[in-house]
PDB file of C-alpha atoms in Angstrom:
ATOM      1  CA  MET A   1     -12.864  12.974 -10.023  1.00  0.00           C
ATOM      2  CA  ALA A   2     -10.599  11.700  -7.252  1.00  0.00           C
ATOM      3  CA  ASP A   3      -8.526  14.300  -5.405  1.00  0.00           C
ATOM      4  CA  LEU A   4      -5.685  11.851  -4.793  1.00  0.00           C
ATOM      5  CA  ILE A   5      -4.654   8.452  -6.154  1.00  0.00           C
ATOM      6  CA  ILE A   6      -2.134   6.280  -4.323  1.00  0.00           C
ATOM      7  CA  ALA A   7      -1.093   2.991  -5.910  1.00  0.00           C
ATOM      8  CA  CYS A   8       0.155  -0.046  -4.031  1.00  0.00           C
ATOM      9  CA  LEU A   9       1.895  -2.121  -6.672  1.00  0.00           C
ATOM     10  CA  SER A  10       4.080  -5.191  -6.776  1.00  0.00           C
ATOM     11  CA  GLN A  11       5.742  -7.481  -9.261  1.00  0.00           C
ATOM     12  CA  LYS A  12       5.092 -10.447  -6.967  1.00  0.00           C
ATOM     13  CA  GLY A  13       2.557 -11.510  -4.403  1.00  0.00           C
ATOM     14  CA  GLY A  14       2.900 -12.029  -0.684  1.00  0.00           C
ATOM     15  CA  VAL A  15       4.901  -8.916   0.196  1.00  0.00           C
ATOM     16  CA  GLY A  16       2.121  -6.842   1.803  1.00  0.00           C
ATOM     17  CA  LYS A  17       0.612  -4.840  -1.046  1.00  0.00           C
ATOM     18  CA  SER A  18      -3.002  -5.180   0.085  1.00  0.00           C
ATOM     19  CA  THR A  19      -1.954  -4.671   3.706  1.00  0.00           C
ATOM     20  CA  LEU A  20      -0.508  -1.270   2.813  1.00  0.00           C
ATOM     21  CA  ALA A  21      -3.536  -0.374   0.692  1.00  0.00           C
ATOM     22  CA  ARG A  22      -5.800  -0.927   3.707  1.00  0.00           C
ATOM     23  CA  LEU A  23      -3.526   1.021   6.034  1.00  0.00           C
ATOM     24  CA  ILE A  24      -3.398   3.998   3.662  1.00  0.00           C
ATOM     25  CA  ALA A  25      -7.153   3.993   3.096  1.00  0.00           C
ATOM     26  CA  ARG A  26      -7.875   3.876   6.833  1.00  0.00           C
ATOM     27  CA  THR A  27      -5.371   6.657   7.580  1.00  0.00           C
ATOM     28  CA  TYR A  28      -7.097   9.110   5.274  1.00  0.00           C
ATOM     29  CA  ALA A  29     -10.599   7.905   6.159  1.00  0.00           C
ATOM     30  CA  VAL A  30     -10.071   8.558   9.857  1.00  0.00           C
ATOM     31  CA  SER A  31      -9.265  12.168   8.914  1.00  0.00           C
ATOM     32  CA  GLY A  32     -12.629  12.545   7.209  1.00  0.00           C
ATOM     33  CA  TRP A  33     -11.679  11.710   3.628  1.00  0.00           C
ATOM     34  CA  THR A  34     -13.976   9.586   1.506  1.00  0.00           C
ATOM     35  CA  THR A  35     -11.858   6.611   0.481  1.00  0.00           C
ATOM     36  CA  LYS A  36     -12.124   3.672  -1.879  1.00  0.00           C
ATOM     37  CA  ILE A  37      -9.820   0.768  -2.629  1.00  0.00           C
ATOM     38  CA  CYS A  38      -9.879  -0.234  -6.287  1.00  0.00           C
ATOM     39  CA  ASP A  39      -8.969  -3.925  -6.195  1.00  0.00           C
ATOM     40  CA  PHE A  40      -7.288  -4.966  -9.450  1.00  0.00           C
ATOM     41  CA  ASN A  41      -6.453  -8.455  -8.228  1.00  0.00           C
ATOM     42  CA  THR A  42      -9.745  -9.814  -9.514  1.00  0.00           C
ATOM     43  CA  THR A  43      -8.699 -13.428  -8.939  1.00  0.00           C
ATOM     44  CA  GLN A  44      -8.249 -13.096  -5.177  1.00  0.00           C
ATOM     45  CA  LEU A  45     -10.095  -9.828  -4.355  1.00  0.00           C
ATOM     46  CA  THR A  46      -8.390  -9.673  -0.964  1.00  0.00           C
ATOM     47  CA  SER A  47      -9.117  -5.986  -0.361  1.00  0.00           C
ATOM     48  CA  THR A  48     -12.704  -6.321  -1.553  1.00  0.00           C
ATOM     49  CA  HIS A  49     -13.349  -9.206   0.836  1.00  0.00           C
ATOM     50  CA  TRP A  50     -11.619  -7.319   3.665  1.00  0.00           C
ATOM     51  CA  ALA A  51     -13.823  -4.252   3.126  1.00  0.00           C
ATOM     52  CA  LYS A  52     -16.959  -6.412   3.237  1.00  0.00           C
ATOM     53  CA  ILE A  53     -15.841  -8.003   6.526  1.00  0.00           C
ATOM     54  CA  ARG A  54     -15.188  -4.500   7.862  1.00  0.00           C
ATOM     55  CA  LYS A  55     -18.588  -3.229   6.744  1.00  0.00           C
ATOM     56  CA  ASP A  56     -20.460  -6.235   8.136  1.00  0.00           C
ATOM     57  CA  ALA A  57     -18.682  -5.778  11.482  1.00  0.00           C
ATOM     58  CA  GLY A  58     -19.693  -2.105  11.597  1.00  0.00           C
ATOM     59  CA  ILE A  59     -16.096  -0.867  11.862  1.00  0.00           C
ATOM     60  CA  GLU A  60     -15.625   2.860  11.392  1.00  0.00           C
ATOM     61  CA  PRO A  61     -14.458   4.763   9.460  1.00  0.00           C
ATOM     62  CA  LYS A  62     -16.112   3.382   6.366  1.00  0.00           C
ATOM     63  CA  ILE A  63     -13.841   2.239   3.550  1.00  0.00           C
ATOM     64  CA  ASP A  64     -15.328   1.221   0.223  1.00  0.00           C
ATOM     65  CA  ALA A  65     -13.730  -1.349  -2.082  1.00  0.00           C
ATOM     66  CA  GLU A  66     -14.607  -2.764  -5.465  1.00  0.00           C
ATOM     67  CA  ALA A  67     -13.098  -5.015  -8.117  1.00  0.00           C
ATOM     68  CA  TYR A  68     -11.582  -3.175 -11.086  1.00  0.00           C
ATOM     69  CA  ASN A  69     -10.204  -4.186 -14.455  1.00  0.00           C
ATOM     70  CA  GLN A  70      -9.495  -0.904 -16.215  1.00  0.00           C
ATOM     71  CA  PRO A  71      -6.998   1.657 -14.825  1.00  0.00           C
ATOM     72  CA  THR A  72      -8.713   4.358 -16.909  1.00  0.00           C
ATOM     73  CA  ALA A  73     -11.645   4.195 -14.474  1.00  0.00           C
ATOM     74  CA  LEU A  74      -9.504   5.456 -11.577  1.00  0.00           C
ATOM     75  CA  THR A  75      -9.689   9.128 -12.484  1.00  0.00           C
ATOM     76  CA  ARG A  76     -13.477   9.026 -12.818  1.00  0.00           C
ATOM     77  CA  GLU A  77     -14.151   7.999  -9.213  1.00  0.00           C
ATOM     78  CA  ASP A  78     -15.808  10.650  -7.038  1.00  0.00           C
ATOM     79  CA  TYR A  79     -13.811  10.055  -3.850  1.00  0.00           C
ATOM     80  CA  ASN A  80     -11.252  12.176  -2.007  1.00  0.00           C
ATOM     81  CA  LEU A  81      -8.819   9.259  -2.107  1.00  0.00           C
ATOM     82  CA  ILE A  82      -8.497   6.254  -4.368  1.00  0.00           C
ATOM     83  CA  VAL A  83      -6.085   3.510  -3.337  1.00  0.00           C
ATOM     84  CA  ALA A  84      -5.262   1.214  -6.247  1.00  0.00           C
ATOM     85  CA  ASP A  85      -4.444  -2.292  -5.042  1.00  0.00           C
ATOM     86  CA  GLY A  86      -2.670  -3.667  -8.103  1.00  0.00           C
ATOM     87  CA  ARG A  87      -2.404  -7.149  -9.518  1.00  0.00           C
ATOM     88  CA  PRO A  88       0.962  -8.946  -9.331  1.00  0.00           C
ATOM     89  CA  ASP A  89       2.663  -9.955 -12.571  1.00  0.00           C
ATOM     90  CA  SER A  90       0.688  -7.488 -14.680  1.00  0.00           C
ATOM     91  CA  ASP A  91       3.176  -5.087 -16.207  1.00  0.00           C
ATOM     92  CA  GLN A  92       0.838  -3.110 -18.450  1.00  0.00           C
ATOM     93  CA  SER A  93      -1.918  -2.736 -15.871  1.00  0.00           C
ATOM     94  CA  SER A  94       0.607  -1.697 -13.208  1.00  0.00           C
ATOM     95  CA  LEU A  95       2.177   0.852 -15.540  1.00  0.00           C
ATOM     96  CA  ASP A  96      -1.212   2.331 -16.445  1.00  0.00           C
ATOM     97  CA  ILE A  97      -2.103   2.593 -12.763  1.00  0.00           C
ATOM     98  CA  ALA A  98       1.268   4.109 -11.837  1.00  0.00           C
ATOM     99  CA  LEU A  99       1.055   6.761 -14.546  1.00  0.00           C
ATOM    100  CA  ARG A 100      -2.298   7.905 -13.142  1.00  0.00           C
ATOM    101  CA  SER A 101      -1.174   7.939  -9.501  1.00  0.00           C
ATOM    102  CA  ASN A 102       0.212  10.705  -7.310  1.00  0.00           C
ATOM    103  CA  LEU A 103       2.354   8.176  -5.440  1.00  0.00           C
ATOM    104  CA  VAL A 104       3.385   4.566  -6.040  1.00  0.00           C
ATOM    105  CA  VAL A 105       4.082   2.469  -2.937  1.00  0.00           C
ATOM    106  CA  ILE A 106       6.041  -0.756  -3.489  1.00  0.00           C
ATOM    107  CA  PRO A 107       6.358  -3.218  -0.586  1.00  0.00           C
ATOM    108  CA  THR A 108       9.197  -5.707  -0.370  1.00  0.00           C
ATOM    109  CA  GLY A 109      10.644  -8.276   1.969  1.00  0.00           C
ATOM    110  CA  LEU A 110      14.313  -8.610   2.844  1.00  0.00           C
ATOM    111  CA  SER A 111      15.310 -11.593   0.716  1.00  0.00           C
ATOM    112  CA  LEU A 112      16.860 -11.203  -2.707  1.00  0.00           C
ATOM    113  CA  ASP A 113      13.898 -13.181  -4.038  1.00  0.00           C
ATOM    114  CA  ASP A 114      11.744 -10.185  -3.076  1.00  0.00           C
ATOM    115  CA  LEU A 115      14.192  -7.336  -3.575  1.00  0.00           C
ATOM    116  CA  GLN A 116      15.413  -8.209  -7.055  1.00  0.00           C
ATOM    117  CA  PRO A 117      12.015  -8.330  -8.835  1.00  0.00           C
ATOM    118  CA  GLN A 118      10.676  -5.344  -6.908  1.00  0.00           C
ATOM    119  CA  LEU A 119      13.682  -3.179  -7.783  1.00  0.00           C
ATOM    120  CA  ALA A 120      13.508  -4.300 -11.416  1.00  0.00           C
ATOM    121  CA  PHE A 121       9.802  -3.437 -11.390  1.00  0.00           C
ATOM    122  CA  ALA A 122      10.481   0.078 -10.067  1.00  0.00           C
ATOM    123  CA  LYS A 123      13.190   0.641 -12.680  1.00  0.00           C
ATOM    124  CA  GLU A 124      10.803  -0.492 -15.406  1.00  0.00           C
ATOM    125  CA  LEU A 125       8.169   1.989 -14.223  1.00  0.00           C
ATOM    126  CA  VAL A 126      10.738   4.793 -14.365  1.00  0.00           C
ATOM    127  CA  ALA A 127      11.911   3.706 -17.825  1.00  0.00           C
ATOM    128  CA  LYS A 128       8.313   3.966 -19.034  1.00  0.00           C
ATOM    129  CA  GLY A 129       7.640   7.419 -17.658  1.00  0.00           C
ATOM    130  CA  VAL A 130       6.860   7.228 -13.938  1.00  0.00           C
ATOM    131  CA  PRO A 131       9.029   9.783 -12.088  1.00  0.00           C
ATOM    132  CA  ALA A 132      11.370   8.090  -9.608  1.00  0.00           C
ATOM    133  CA  GLU A 133      10.493  10.689  -6.979  1.00  0.00           C
ATOM    134  CA  ARG A 134       6.901   9.377  -6.987  1.00  0.00           C
ATOM    135  CA  ILE A 135       7.993   5.882  -5.916  1.00  0.00           C
ATOM    136  CA  LEU A 136       8.330   4.800  -2.280  1.00  0.00           C
ATOM    137  CA  PHE A 137       9.536   1.403  -1.086  1.00  0.00           C
ATOM    138  CA  VAL A 138       8.279   0.017   2.228  1.00  0.00           C
ATOM    139  CA  LEU A 139       9.999  -2.919   3.900  1.00  0.00           C
ATOM    140  CA  SER A 140       7.061  -5.131   4.776  1.00  0.00           C
ATOM    141  CA  LYS A 141       6.353  -8.436   6.542  1.00  0.00           C
ATOM    142  CA  ILE A 142       9.978  -8.671   7.629  1.00  0.00           C
ATOM    143  CA  THR A 143      12.047  -9.769  10.617  1.00  0.00           C
ATOM    144  CA  ASP A 144      13.823  -7.318  12.922  1.00  0.00           C
ATOM    145  CA  SER A 145      17.324  -8.236  11.683  1.00  0.00           C
ATOM    146  CA  LYS A 146      19.221  -4.945  11.641  1.00  0.00           C
ATOM    147  CA  ILE A 147      21.838  -6.348   9.291  1.00  0.00           C
ATOM    148  CA  ALA A 148      19.273  -7.630   6.791  1.00  0.00           C
ATOM    149  CA  ILE A 149      17.338  -4.355   6.938  1.00  0.00           C
ATOM    150  CA  ALA A 150      20.489  -2.337   6.301  1.00  0.00           C
ATOM    151  CA  GLU A 151      21.423  -4.570   3.378  1.00  0.00           C
ATOM    152  CA  ALA A 152      17.945  -4.209   1.874  1.00  0.00           C
ATOM    153  CA  ARG A 153      18.089  -0.426   2.178  1.00  0.00           C
ATOM    154  CA  GLY A 154      21.466  -0.454   0.456  1.00  0.00           C
ATOM    155  CA  TYR A 155      20.099  -2.603  -2.358  1.00  0.00           C
ATOM    156  CA  LEU A 156      17.266  -0.118  -2.914  1.00  0.00           C
ATOM    157  CA  ALA A 157      19.456   2.968  -2.446  1.00  0.00           C
ATOM    158  CA  GLU A 158      18.531   4.599  -5.750  1.00  0.00           C
ATOM    159  CA  PHE A 159      14.923   4.927  -4.582  1.00  0.00           C
ATOM    160  CA  ARG A 160      13.336   6.366  -1.474  1.00  0.00           C
ATOM    161  CA  VAL A 161      12.701   3.793   1.257  1.00  0.00           C
ATOM    162  CA  ALA A 162      10.404   4.508   4.199  1.00  0.00           C
ATOM    163  CA  ASP A 163      12.283   4.955   7.475  1.00  0.00           C
ATOM    164  CA  GLN A 164       9.803   2.747   9.308  1.00  0.00           C
ATOM    165  CA  HIS A 165       9.158  -0.879   8.408  1.00  0.00           C
ATOM    166  CA  LEU A 166       6.456  -3.435   9.102  1.00  0.00           C
ATOM    167  CA  THR A 167       7.412  -6.663  10.809  1.00  0.00           C
ATOM    168  CA  LEU A 168       5.576  -9.944  10.394  1.00  0.00           C
ATOM    169  CA  LYS A 169       3.313 -10.210  13.437  1.00  0.00           C
ATOM    170  CA  HIS A 170       0.425 -12.554  14.203  1.00  0.00           C
ATOM    171  CA  SER A 171      -1.578  -9.671  15.699  1.00  0.00           C
ATOM    172  CA  TYR A 172      -1.398  -7.792  12.402  1.00  0.00           C
ATOM    173  CA  GLN A 173      -2.618 -10.807  10.466  1.00  0.00           C
ATOM    174  CA  LYS A 174      -5.392 -11.680  12.912  1.00  0.00           C
ATOM    175  CA  SER A 175      -6.699  -8.100  13.006  1.00  0.00           C
ATOM    176  CA  GLN A 176      -6.874  -7.890   9.223  1.00  0.00           C
ATOM    177  CA  ASN A 177      -8.808 -11.157   9.160  1.00  0.00           C
ATOM    178  CA  HIS A 178     -11.523  -9.328  11.105  1.00  0.00           C
ATOM    179  CA  GLY A 179     -11.644  -6.192   8.948  1.00  0.00           C
ATOM    180  CA  TYR A 180      -9.159  -3.974  10.758  1.00  0.00           C
ATOM    181  CA  ALA A 181      -6.166  -2.127   9.316  1.00  0.00           C
ATOM    182  CA  LEU A 182      -2.691  -2.359  10.845  1.00  0.00           C
ATOM    183  CA  SER A 183      -3.249   0.896  12.714  1.00  0.00           C
ATOM    184  CA  GLU A 184      -6.294  -0.673  14.413  1.00  0.00           C
ATOM    185  CA  VAL A 185      -4.592  -3.877  15.527  1.00  0.00           C
ATOM    186  CA  GLN A 186      -6.594  -5.780  18.121  1.00  0.00           C
ATOM    187  CA  GLY A 187      -5.272  -7.668  21.143  1.00  0.00           C
ATOM    188  CA  LEU A 188      -3.257  -7.216  24.293  1.00  0.00           C
ATOM    189  CA  ASN A 189      -0.037  -5.195  24.329  1.00  0.00           C
ATOM    190  CA  THR A 190      -0.477  -4.005  20.752  1.00  0.00           C
ATOM    191  CA  ALA A 191       0.021  -0.255  21.243  1.00  0.00           C
ATOM    192  CA  ARG A 192       3.541  -0.398  19.797  1.00  0.00           C
ATOM    193  CA  LEU A 193       2.302  -2.270  16.716  1.00  0.00           C
ATOM    194  CA  GLU A 194      -0.334   0.402  16.111  1.00  0.00           C
ATOM    195  CA  GLU A 195       2.269   3.117  16.627  1.00  0.00           C
ATOM    196  CA  VAL A 196       4.622   1.617  14.039  1.00  0.00           C
ATOM    197  CA  ALA A 197       1.802   1.256  11.515  1.00  0.00           C
ATOM    198  CA  ASP A 198       0.798   4.880  12.119  1.00  0.00           C
ATOM    199  CA  LEU A 199       4.402   5.965  11.552  1.00  0.00           C
ATOM    200  CA  VAL A 200       4.553   4.138   8.226  1.00  0.00           C
ATOM    201  CA  ALA A 201       1.273   5.746   7.195  1.00  0.00           C
ATOM    202  CA  ALA A 202       2.531   9.165   8.314  1.00  0.00           C
ATOM    203  CA  GLU A 203       5.577   8.817   6.059  1.00  0.00           C
ATOM    204  CA  ILE A 204       3.330   8.057   3.114  1.00  0.00           C
ATOM    205  CA  VAL A 205       1.101  11.054   3.870  1.00  0.00           C
ATOM    206  CA  SER A 206       4.168  13.274   4.280  1.00  0.00           C
ATOM    207  CA  MET A 207       5.590  12.172   0.928  1.00  0.00           C
ATOM    208  CA  VAL A 208       2.283  12.884  -0.797  1.00  0.00           C
ATOM    209  CA  THR A 209       2.278  16.367   0.741  1.00  0.00           C
ATOM    210  CA  GLU A 210       5.849  16.975  -0.429  1.00  0.00           C
ATOM    211  CA  LEU A 211       4.993  15.931  -3.966  1.00  0.00           C
ATOM    212  CA  GLN A 212       1.905  18.126  -4.048  1.00  0.00           C
ATOM    213  CA  GLU A 213       3.807  21.134  -2.752  1.00  0.00           C
ATOM    214  CA  ALA A 214       6.554  20.627  -5.322  1.00  0.00           C
ATOM    215  CA  ALA A 215       4.092  20.305  -8.199  1.00  0.00           C
TER     216      ALA A 215
END
């Protein structure tokens, strides 16, 4: 049985759900945890393909990934950490995953086209039994507009939003194409990008610790 389940869920695609799943898995794996990404997006299998690229390239630490259809299988996995990479536009599957998870991470961009469905999705999870304190929003794949970031945080004010955010950078995208997580970004002058990714991951780890201590 898994010691910890973290879900990366989204009502829509393209906001960085799989990116966060990989970052979380790598963060725990580098600390010695056995980790697996359960990839529920069986049409695209982005995390599954990423893990294969990573394995074939010999990148350490090892991160397993596999396609999944049934959320009930999550609790039967014999890993320290399971990261559920959910399928967009799948309300029942997302709810079943969220109810079995210690933490639900929801990425969103800055536009209302992203914010509105993601906030509605979070509210729906709460209405169906997921505690609001187990939900964390992460501003992801965004620009550095301070005004837009502040407006997005205000829009999501009823939920916790990570202090750090992930900007849209070519180095992030290119590194993931080769099996790396955001905290392993490859290229010149990328130390700050790695640092920001590590800070986002640290917030997620800290929130998990808080929830476990409060339980």
